Amino acid sequence: MAGSKGREGEMLESIYSVLALVFILVACVELGDAATVVDVYRLIQYDLAGVPFGSRLASLNHHAGSLPFAPGADLSRTVVIIPFREVNITFLRDYIMQRQPLGGLLLLLPQNISSESREEAEEGDRNNGKELIRSELAELEKLLVHVNIPYPVYFAFEDDKITAVLADVKTNDATGQPATATTGGYKLVVSTPEPKKLASPTITNIQGWLPGLKADGDVNQLPTIAIVASYDTFGAAPALSVGSDSNGSGVVALLEIARLFSLLYSNPKTRGRYNLLFGLTSGGPYNYNGTFKWLQSFDQRLRESIDYAICLNSIGSWDDELWIHVSKPPENAYIKQVFEVAWEHEQFSKSRVTAVTLSELSVAPELLESTGGLSDSRHFVNGIAVSRSVKLVAESLARHIYGHQGKNIQIFADGSSLAVNPFYIQSWLDLMSQTPRVAPFLPKNDPFILALKKELADHTAEVNVQHEALDGIFTFYDLTKASLNIYQVASVTFDLLLLLVLGSYLIILFSFLVITTRGLDDLISLFRRPPSRKVKMA
Amino acid sequence: MTVFHFFNCAILTFGPHAVYYSATPLSEYDTFGTSVKAAIVYLGTALVKLVCLATFLKVPENDSFDPYQELLKALIGFIDVAGLYFALTQLTHRNISQNHKFQAVGLGWAFADSVLHRLAPLWVGARGLEFTWEYILQGLEANANLVLTVSLAALGSLMWLRKNKPRTLVPIIYACAGILATMPSITSYLRRGLGWHFPKVVGFELFASLAMAFISWQLFSACQKPSA
């Protein structure tokens, strides 16, 4: 008896524990059921010498709102969605500078600048419109990168879903009731962990060496010509900073020049008496930190053998003006430790190497400006300009190397076997325009870096890769890309109303059933205590 | 406030069953056991139906109305009727009157149907942040289903448990029972073949259930008269 009861008790206990487990599991069912999920890209977050910049928060869980702001409204729990064409820079600047509270900011970028869209750059009106967009984007980027914003800021591309949501939000706002927990509307949720500092970001320099022809019995080191381009970018949205022109065009030009000269140098009869050193440097936006470290790694003999260096920077969207920037080497290298380096060749000048920068920009860009951000997408660079730059540099180099100055010989003539290959340039420009290349977010063995290394190895005899740590004054934070869930939520009042309606429905149903099956008297008797009994007891 | 929404929809879906039980004399005569037995029979029927559907039906490529498949589904739906027959006639019930037996069986049957078909989607879906009308409509559908099932149980008890029925009414009884049994096929035809939206379909179900309930009530009381 006791034994069977004991067993029964055990069985019951195990059943209870199984039930409890089932309940717990069921309660943890993942609630991922948003109507709309959008890819969003976070504004960059960095510290420069300890001073914080960019957007300091990542996770988002607030109601959606839109412009124009209702006067006196409390926006600290609202995410404002602003399409790019409605952005008023002065208004935004004032709002941020005055440190007004805001739950979050979602900026919608036009679809045609995304790397997914495949529109070709056309002449005429289109170009003017695009130029306007480009300059406005640049201005917006400049504002956002140089301020400290204490709430999350995200970029997204406009598509049908999000446009519909925005239209809805605008009509709701127009009725004068901004969305809160009690009035329903849309809720924007980005669930990410807190952004963390990136520990020891690395910059990677890739160099290719094409040796020249040493005549027999010649003991002296051959002179070297260096061709350098920095390949990394910096922008307001690191996941979108593809830098097609700054400096994708420079990298592509360097690769094409390397290809052409590797063809020439493959045959000993056409090999020149100069070594060619190709350098793809990183750390460009940060005062050309990578170039500096690269030069430091040279040994004395190599550095002294460099006749001159040509740095390529933004040569992809010029029409008829291309600039060469030079600087005098400092008289005394110890006098002036230049903090800000505007052009790449100035790092060479610091090491007493003659260098120039070839660029379409006539004025040196400021720190963290023209570094290939939001406004620098595939549409704003064209392969023809790059081809022309390549031809210019290659012909000039060839004239110097082979001593053709003054003669009218075209080595890289169109239609010849050494012609500049437009398809090569197009395909590499396309690749550059789809790869965001902000240096702290490029790990040491990123496939893109390996691809550059492999390409350079195809064209040169010897390739070296140098990994360095990025300068200490810059600190970056992670989380550049996230998923935004847009939920359409009903207000609390709606739920309460529904409860009321259901309650009354059930009560009516109850009364109806009691009346029809038991009679009206029964219903009344439910609510009235029979008084006769009390009388009887008394 | 989404658990709130789940709570609301749960009340809408399962409340009427509880109200029906407590409001009518069913609670006085303690017919709870009958309802539980009917629910268990429903579970068994559902399993058998599942196996048959899996064996005989093809997975449809698109969401259109395929008459052959729907015919097959309707035939399999008659297993439901067989199940109800089993619950009404074969199970031993305590000594309760005809009147209450079919109500208890219908109630248990409809409650099991609601729990099996609607509880899981409700739990997973209604607790999310996103608001849709779907679960409220599902609750209304559960209500209509309750009425339909009780009507079907009434007609079933008329067909199988009552021996002396007026001759003229017999074909009507069988016809109404047939309509009730094929109600799922009718709604699926409306949704797929005619392309009606969910709210419209639910509205039709509610209206049809009330109409059929009225007709069954009339039939039942008409059959009661000779024995009274």
Short mmCIF file of C-alpha atoms in Angstrom, two decimals, chain A residues 163-427:
data_model
loop_
_atom_site.label_atom_id
_atom_site.label_comp_id
_atom_site.label_asym_id
_atom_site.label_seq_id
_atom_site.Cartn_x
_atom_site.Cartn_y
_atom_site.Cartn_z
CA THR A 163 7.88 55.46 -46.48
CA ALA A 164 4.44 54.04 -45.67
CA VAL A 165 5.28 54.03 -41.96
CA LEU A 166 6.49 57.63 -42.15
CA ALA A 167 3.33 58.75 -43.96
CA ASP A 168 1.23 57.12 -41.25
CA VAL A 169 3.25 58.75 -38.50
CA LYS A 170 2.85 62.14 -40.19
CA THR A 171 -0.94 61.85 -40.39
CA ASN A 172 -1.05 60.82 -36.75
CA ASP A 173 1.14 63.72 -35.74
CA ALA A 174 -0.94 66.11 -37.79
CA THR A 175 -3.94 65.39 -35.60
CA GLY A 176 -1.98 66.96 -32.81
CA GLN A 177 -1.33 63.89 -30.73
CA PRO A 178 2.24 62.70 -30.71
CA ALA A 179 2.50 58.98 -30.20
CA THR A 180 2.95 57.79 -26.65
CA ALA A 181 2.04 54.65 -24.76
CA THR A 182 -1.57 55.71 -24.42
CA THR A 183 -2.27 56.78 -27.98
CA GLY A 184 -0.84 53.95 -30.05
CA GLY A 185 1.22 54.46 -33.19
CA TYR A 186 4.51 52.93 -34.22
CA LYS A 187 7.29 51.75 -32.01
CA LEU A 188 10.88 51.54 -33.24
CA VAL A 189 13.03 48.96 -31.52
CA VAL A 190 16.71 48.25 -31.97
CA SER A 191 17.93 45.74 -29.45
CA THR A 192 21.70 45.70 -29.25
CA PRO A 193 24.13 45.54 -26.39
CA GLU A 194 25.99 48.62 -25.21
CA PRO A 195 28.66 49.75 -27.68
CA LYS A 196 32.15 48.85 -26.50
CA LYS A 197 35.52 50.33 -27.25
CA LEU A 198 37.45 48.62 -29.99
CA ALA A 199 40.59 47.28 -28.39
CA SER A 200 43.75 48.05 -30.33
CA PRO A 201 42.51 48.66 -33.87
CA THR A 202 45.08 47.78 -36.49
CA ILE A 203 46.05 49.51 -39.70
CA THR A 204 47.53 47.44 -42.47
CA ASN A 205 49.91 48.71 -45.12
CA ILE A 206 50.50 46.64 -48.25
CA GLN A 207 53.53 47.26 -50.42
CA GLY A 208 54.59 45.80 -53.73
CA TRP A 209 58.11 45.88 -55.09
CA LEU A 210 58.92 45.82 -58.78
CA PRO A 211 62.69 45.70 -59.19
CA GLY A 212 64.36 47.47 -62.11
CA LEU A 213 67.06 46.21 -64.41
CA LYS A 214 70.50 46.24 -62.87
CA ALA A 215 73.23 46.42 -65.47
CA ASP A 216 76.03 43.89 -64.99
CA GLY A 217 78.81 45.31 -62.92
CA ASP A 218 76.62 48.02 -61.46
CA VAL A 219 77.15 47.98 -57.68
CA ASN A 220 75.06 51.03 -56.82
CA GLN A 221 71.48 50.71 -55.62
CA LEU A 222 69.00 51.52 -58.38
CA PRO A 223 66.90 54.60 -57.75
CA THR A 224 63.29 53.96 -56.70
CA ILE A 225 60.06 55.67 -57.57
CA ALA A 226 57.19 55.21 -55.14
CA ILE A 227 53.49 55.33 -56.01
CA VAL A 228 51.25 55.50 -52.97
CA ALA A 229 47.50 55.59 -52.28
CA SER A 230 45.65 55.26 -49.01
CA TYR A 231 42.72 52.88 -49.17
CA ASP A 232 40.77 53.33 -45.96
CA THR A 233 37.85 55.68 -45.33
CA PHE A 234 36.03 57.46 -42.57
CA GLY A 235 32.48 58.72 -42.53
CA ALA A 236 29.36 59.36 -40.55
CA ALA A 237 28.10 55.83 -41.08
CA PRO A 238 31.08 53.45 -41.03
CA ALA A 239 29.03 50.64 -42.53
CA LEU A 240 28.29 52.89 -45.51
CA SER A 241 31.67 54.58 -45.94
CA VAL A 242 32.72 53.09 -49.26
CA GLY A 243 34.74 56.06 -50.44
CA SER A 244 34.48 55.51 -54.17
CA ASP A 245 36.35 58.66 -54.98
CA SER A 246 38.23 59.19 -51.73
CA ASN A 247 40.22 57.11 -52.15
CA GLY A 248 38.83 54.20 -54.15
CA SER A 249 39.84 55.99 -57.32
CA GLY A 250 43.42 56.29 -56.08
CA VAL A 251 43.64 52.61 -55.22
CA VAL A 252 42.22 51.54 -58.57
CA ALA A 253 44.60 53.86 -60.42
CA LEU A 254 47.53 52.43 -58.47
CA LEU A 255 46.53 48.87 -59.32
CA GLU A 256 46.18 49.70 -63.01
CA ILE A 257 49.56 51.45 -63.09
CA ALA A 258 51.08 48.44 -61.36
CA ARG A 259 49.52 46.18 -63.95
CA LEU A 260 50.82 48.23 -66.86
CA PHE A 261 54.33 48.44 -65.49
CA SER A 262 54.42 44.80 -64.58
CA LEU A 263 53.74 44.08 -68.27
CA LEU A 264 56.64 46.35 -69.24
CA TYR A 265 58.98 45.00 -66.58
CA SER A 266 58.23 41.37 -67.32
CA ASN A 267 60.44 41.56 -70.35
CA PRO A 268 64.09 42.33 -69.51
CA LYS A 269 64.39 44.31 -72.74
CA THR A 270 61.75 46.80 -71.57
CA ARG A 271 62.58 46.79 -67.89
CA GLY A 272 63.48 50.26 -66.72
CA ARG A 273 66.45 51.30 -64.62
CA TYR A 274 64.24 52.29 -61.75
CA ASN A 275 62.71 50.17 -59.01
CA LEU A 276 59.03 50.76 -58.55
CA LEU A 277 57.53 50.66 -55.06
CA PHE A 278 53.73 50.54 -54.80
CA GLY A 279 52.21 51.33 -51.43
CA LEU A 280 48.60 50.86 -50.33
CA THR A 281 48.48 52.59 -46.96
CA SER A 282 45.85 52.71 -44.28
CA GLY A 283 45.15 55.30 -41.64
CA GLY A 284 44.61 58.00 -44.24
CA PRO A 285 41.93 60.02 -42.45
CA TYR A 286 43.99 60.06 -39.27
CA ASN A 287 46.78 62.34 -40.46
CA TYR A 288 48.10 59.60 -42.76
CA ASN A 289 49.23 57.67 -39.72
CA GLY A 290 49.80 54.53 -41.73
CA THR A 291 52.02 56.24 -44.25
CA PHE A 292 54.10 57.63 -41.41
CA LYS A 293 54.56 54.20 -39.84
CA TRP A 294 55.30 52.67 -43.22
CA LEU A 295 58.07 55.14 -43.84
CA GLN A 296 59.45 54.54 -40.38
CA SER A 297 59.78 50.88 -41.25
CA PHE A 298 62.02 51.55 -44.24
CA ASP A 299 65.69 51.00 -43.79
CA GLN A 300 68.01 53.89 -44.45
CA ARG A 301 69.25 52.67 -47.82
CA LEU A 302 65.77 52.24 -49.23
CA ARG A 303 64.64 55.61 -48.00
CA GLU A 304 67.64 57.32 -49.52
CA SER A 305 67.18 55.55 -52.82
CA ILE A 306 63.68 56.93 -53.35
CA ASP A 307 63.93 59.61 -55.99
CA TYR A 308 60.39 60.79 -55.49
CA ALA A 309 56.96 59.56 -54.53
CA ILE A 310 53.62 60.20 -56.20
CA CYS A 311 50.61 60.06 -53.86
CA LEU A 312 47.20 59.59 -55.46
CA ASN A 313 44.20 61.07 -53.70
CA SER A 314 40.71 61.42 -55.22
CA ILE A 315 41.25 61.33 -58.95
CA GLY A 316 37.90 59.90 -59.97
CA SER A 317 35.58 62.78 -60.69
CA TRP A 318 37.50 65.54 -62.38
CA ASP A 319 36.68 67.08 -65.74
CA ASP A 320 39.55 69.31 -66.74
CA GLU A 321 41.42 70.22 -63.58
CA LEU A 322 43.90 68.02 -61.84
CA TRP A 323 46.22 69.45 -59.22
CA ILE A 324 49.71 68.58 -58.11
CA HIS A 325 50.46 69.57 -54.56
CA VAL A 326 54.02 69.97 -53.39
CA SER A 327 55.65 71.10 -50.22
CA LYS A 328 59.12 72.08 -49.31
CA PRO A 329 60.94 69.68 -47.03
CA PRO A 330 61.32 71.24 -43.58
CA GLU A 331 64.65 72.88 -42.93
CA ASN A 332 65.00 71.27 -39.59
CA ALA A 333 63.00 68.14 -38.99
CA TYR A 334 63.02 68.63 -35.24
CA ILE A 335 61.61 72.14 -35.22
CA LYS A 336 58.07 71.49 -36.19
CA GLN A 337 56.26 68.30 -35.32
CA VAL A 338 53.29 68.86 -37.54
CA PHE A 339 50.11 67.64 -35.82
CA GLU A 340 47.84 67.94 -38.76
CA VAL A 341 49.00 66.57 -42.04
CA ALA A 342 46.81 67.69 -44.90
CA TRP A 343 48.29 65.74 -47.79
CA GLU A 344 49.92 62.34 -47.85
CA HIS A 345 53.13 63.62 -49.39
CA GLU A 346 53.78 65.72 -46.32
CA GLN A 347 54.55 62.51 -44.40
CA PHE A 348 57.19 61.80 -47.01
CA SER A 349 58.54 65.32 -46.66
CA LYS A 350 58.90 64.77 -42.92
CA SER A 351 61.26 61.91 -43.76
CA ARG A 352 63.08 64.07 -46.26
CA VAL A 353 61.72 62.26 -49.30
CA THR A 354 60.55 64.35 -52.21
CA ALA A 355 56.89 63.71 -52.83
CA VAL A 356 53.84 65.18 -54.51
CA THR A 357 50.12 64.50 -54.28
CA LEU A 358 48.01 64.28 -57.38
CA SER A 359 44.39 65.19 -56.67
CA GLU A 360 41.29 66.78 -58.11
CA LEU A 361 40.87 68.75 -54.90
CA SER A 362 42.39 72.16 -55.14
CA VAL A 363 42.46 72.79 -51.40
CA ALA A 364 43.67 70.45 -48.73
CA PRO A 365 40.74 68.86 -46.89
CA GLU A 366 40.32 69.43 -43.18
CA LEU A 367 40.79 66.66 -40.63
CA LEU A 368 38.15 63.95 -41.22
CA GLU A 369 36.83 65.70 -44.30
CA SER A 370 36.71 64.25 -47.83
CA THR A 371 37.51 60.87 -46.39
CA GLY A 372 35.03 58.86 -48.38
CA GLY A 373 31.87 59.09 -46.31
CA LEU A 374 28.14 59.09 -47.04
CA SER A 375 28.30 61.39 -50.02
CA ASP A 376 30.98 59.39 -51.77
CA SER A 377 29.14 56.62 -53.56
CA ARG A 378 29.59 54.92 -56.92
CA HIS A 379 27.63 57.55 -58.80
CA PHE A 380 30.01 60.33 -58.05
CA VAL A 381 33.06 58.71 -59.57
CA ASN A 382 33.50 57.78 -63.19
CA GLY A 383 35.93 55.39 -64.76
CA ILE A 384 36.88 57.75 -67.55
CA ALA A 385 38.45 60.25 -65.17
CA VAL A 386 40.37 57.45 -63.50
CA SER A 387 41.56 56.17 -66.87
CA ARG A 388 42.77 59.60 -67.83
CA SER A 389 44.64 59.95 -64.54
CA VAL A 390 46.24 56.55 -65.00
CA LYS A 391 47.35 57.44 -68.50
CA LEU A 392 48.77 60.74 -67.32
CA VAL A 393 50.76 59.25 -64.46
CA ALA A 394 51.92 56.22 -66.44
CA GLU A 395 53.10 58.25 -69.41
CA SER A 396 54.95 60.71 -67.16
CA LEU A 397 56.61 57.89 -65.26
CA ALA A 398 57.56 56.12 -68.47
CA ARG A 399 59.05 59.28 -69.90
CA HIS A 400 61.19 59.69 -66.82
CA ILE A 401 62.17 56.04 -66.57
CA TYR A 402 62.99 55.50 -70.22
CA GLY A 403 64.31 58.97 -70.85
CA HIS A 404 61.78 60.05 -73.48
CA GLN A 405 61.45 63.64 -72.30
CA GLY A 406 60.73 65.93 -75.18
CA LYS A 407 59.86 63.15 -77.58
CA ASN A 408 56.29 62.62 -78.61
CA ILE A 409 55.96 58.92 -77.91
CA GLN A 410 52.86 57.36 -76.43
CA ILE A 411 53.70 54.11 -74.74
CA PHE A 412 50.23 53.42 -73.34
CA ALA A 413 48.35 54.35 -76.50
CA ASP A 414 44.71 53.34 -76.83
CA GLY A 415 44.25 50.17 -78.77
CA SER A 416 47.77 48.94 -78.05
CA SER A 417 48.55 45.96 -75.86
CA LEU A 418 49.56 48.40 -73.13
CA ALA A 419 46.36 50.43 -73.28
CA VAL A 420 44.64 51.37 -70.07
CA ASN A 421 41.99 48.71 -69.48
CA PRO A 422 38.64 50.37 -68.76
CA PHE A 423 36.99 47.12 -67.69
CA TYR A 424 39.65 46.47 -65.10
CA ILE A 425 39.09 49.96 -63.74
CA GLN A 426 35.29 49.59 -63.75
CA SER A 427 35.28 46.27 -61.96
#
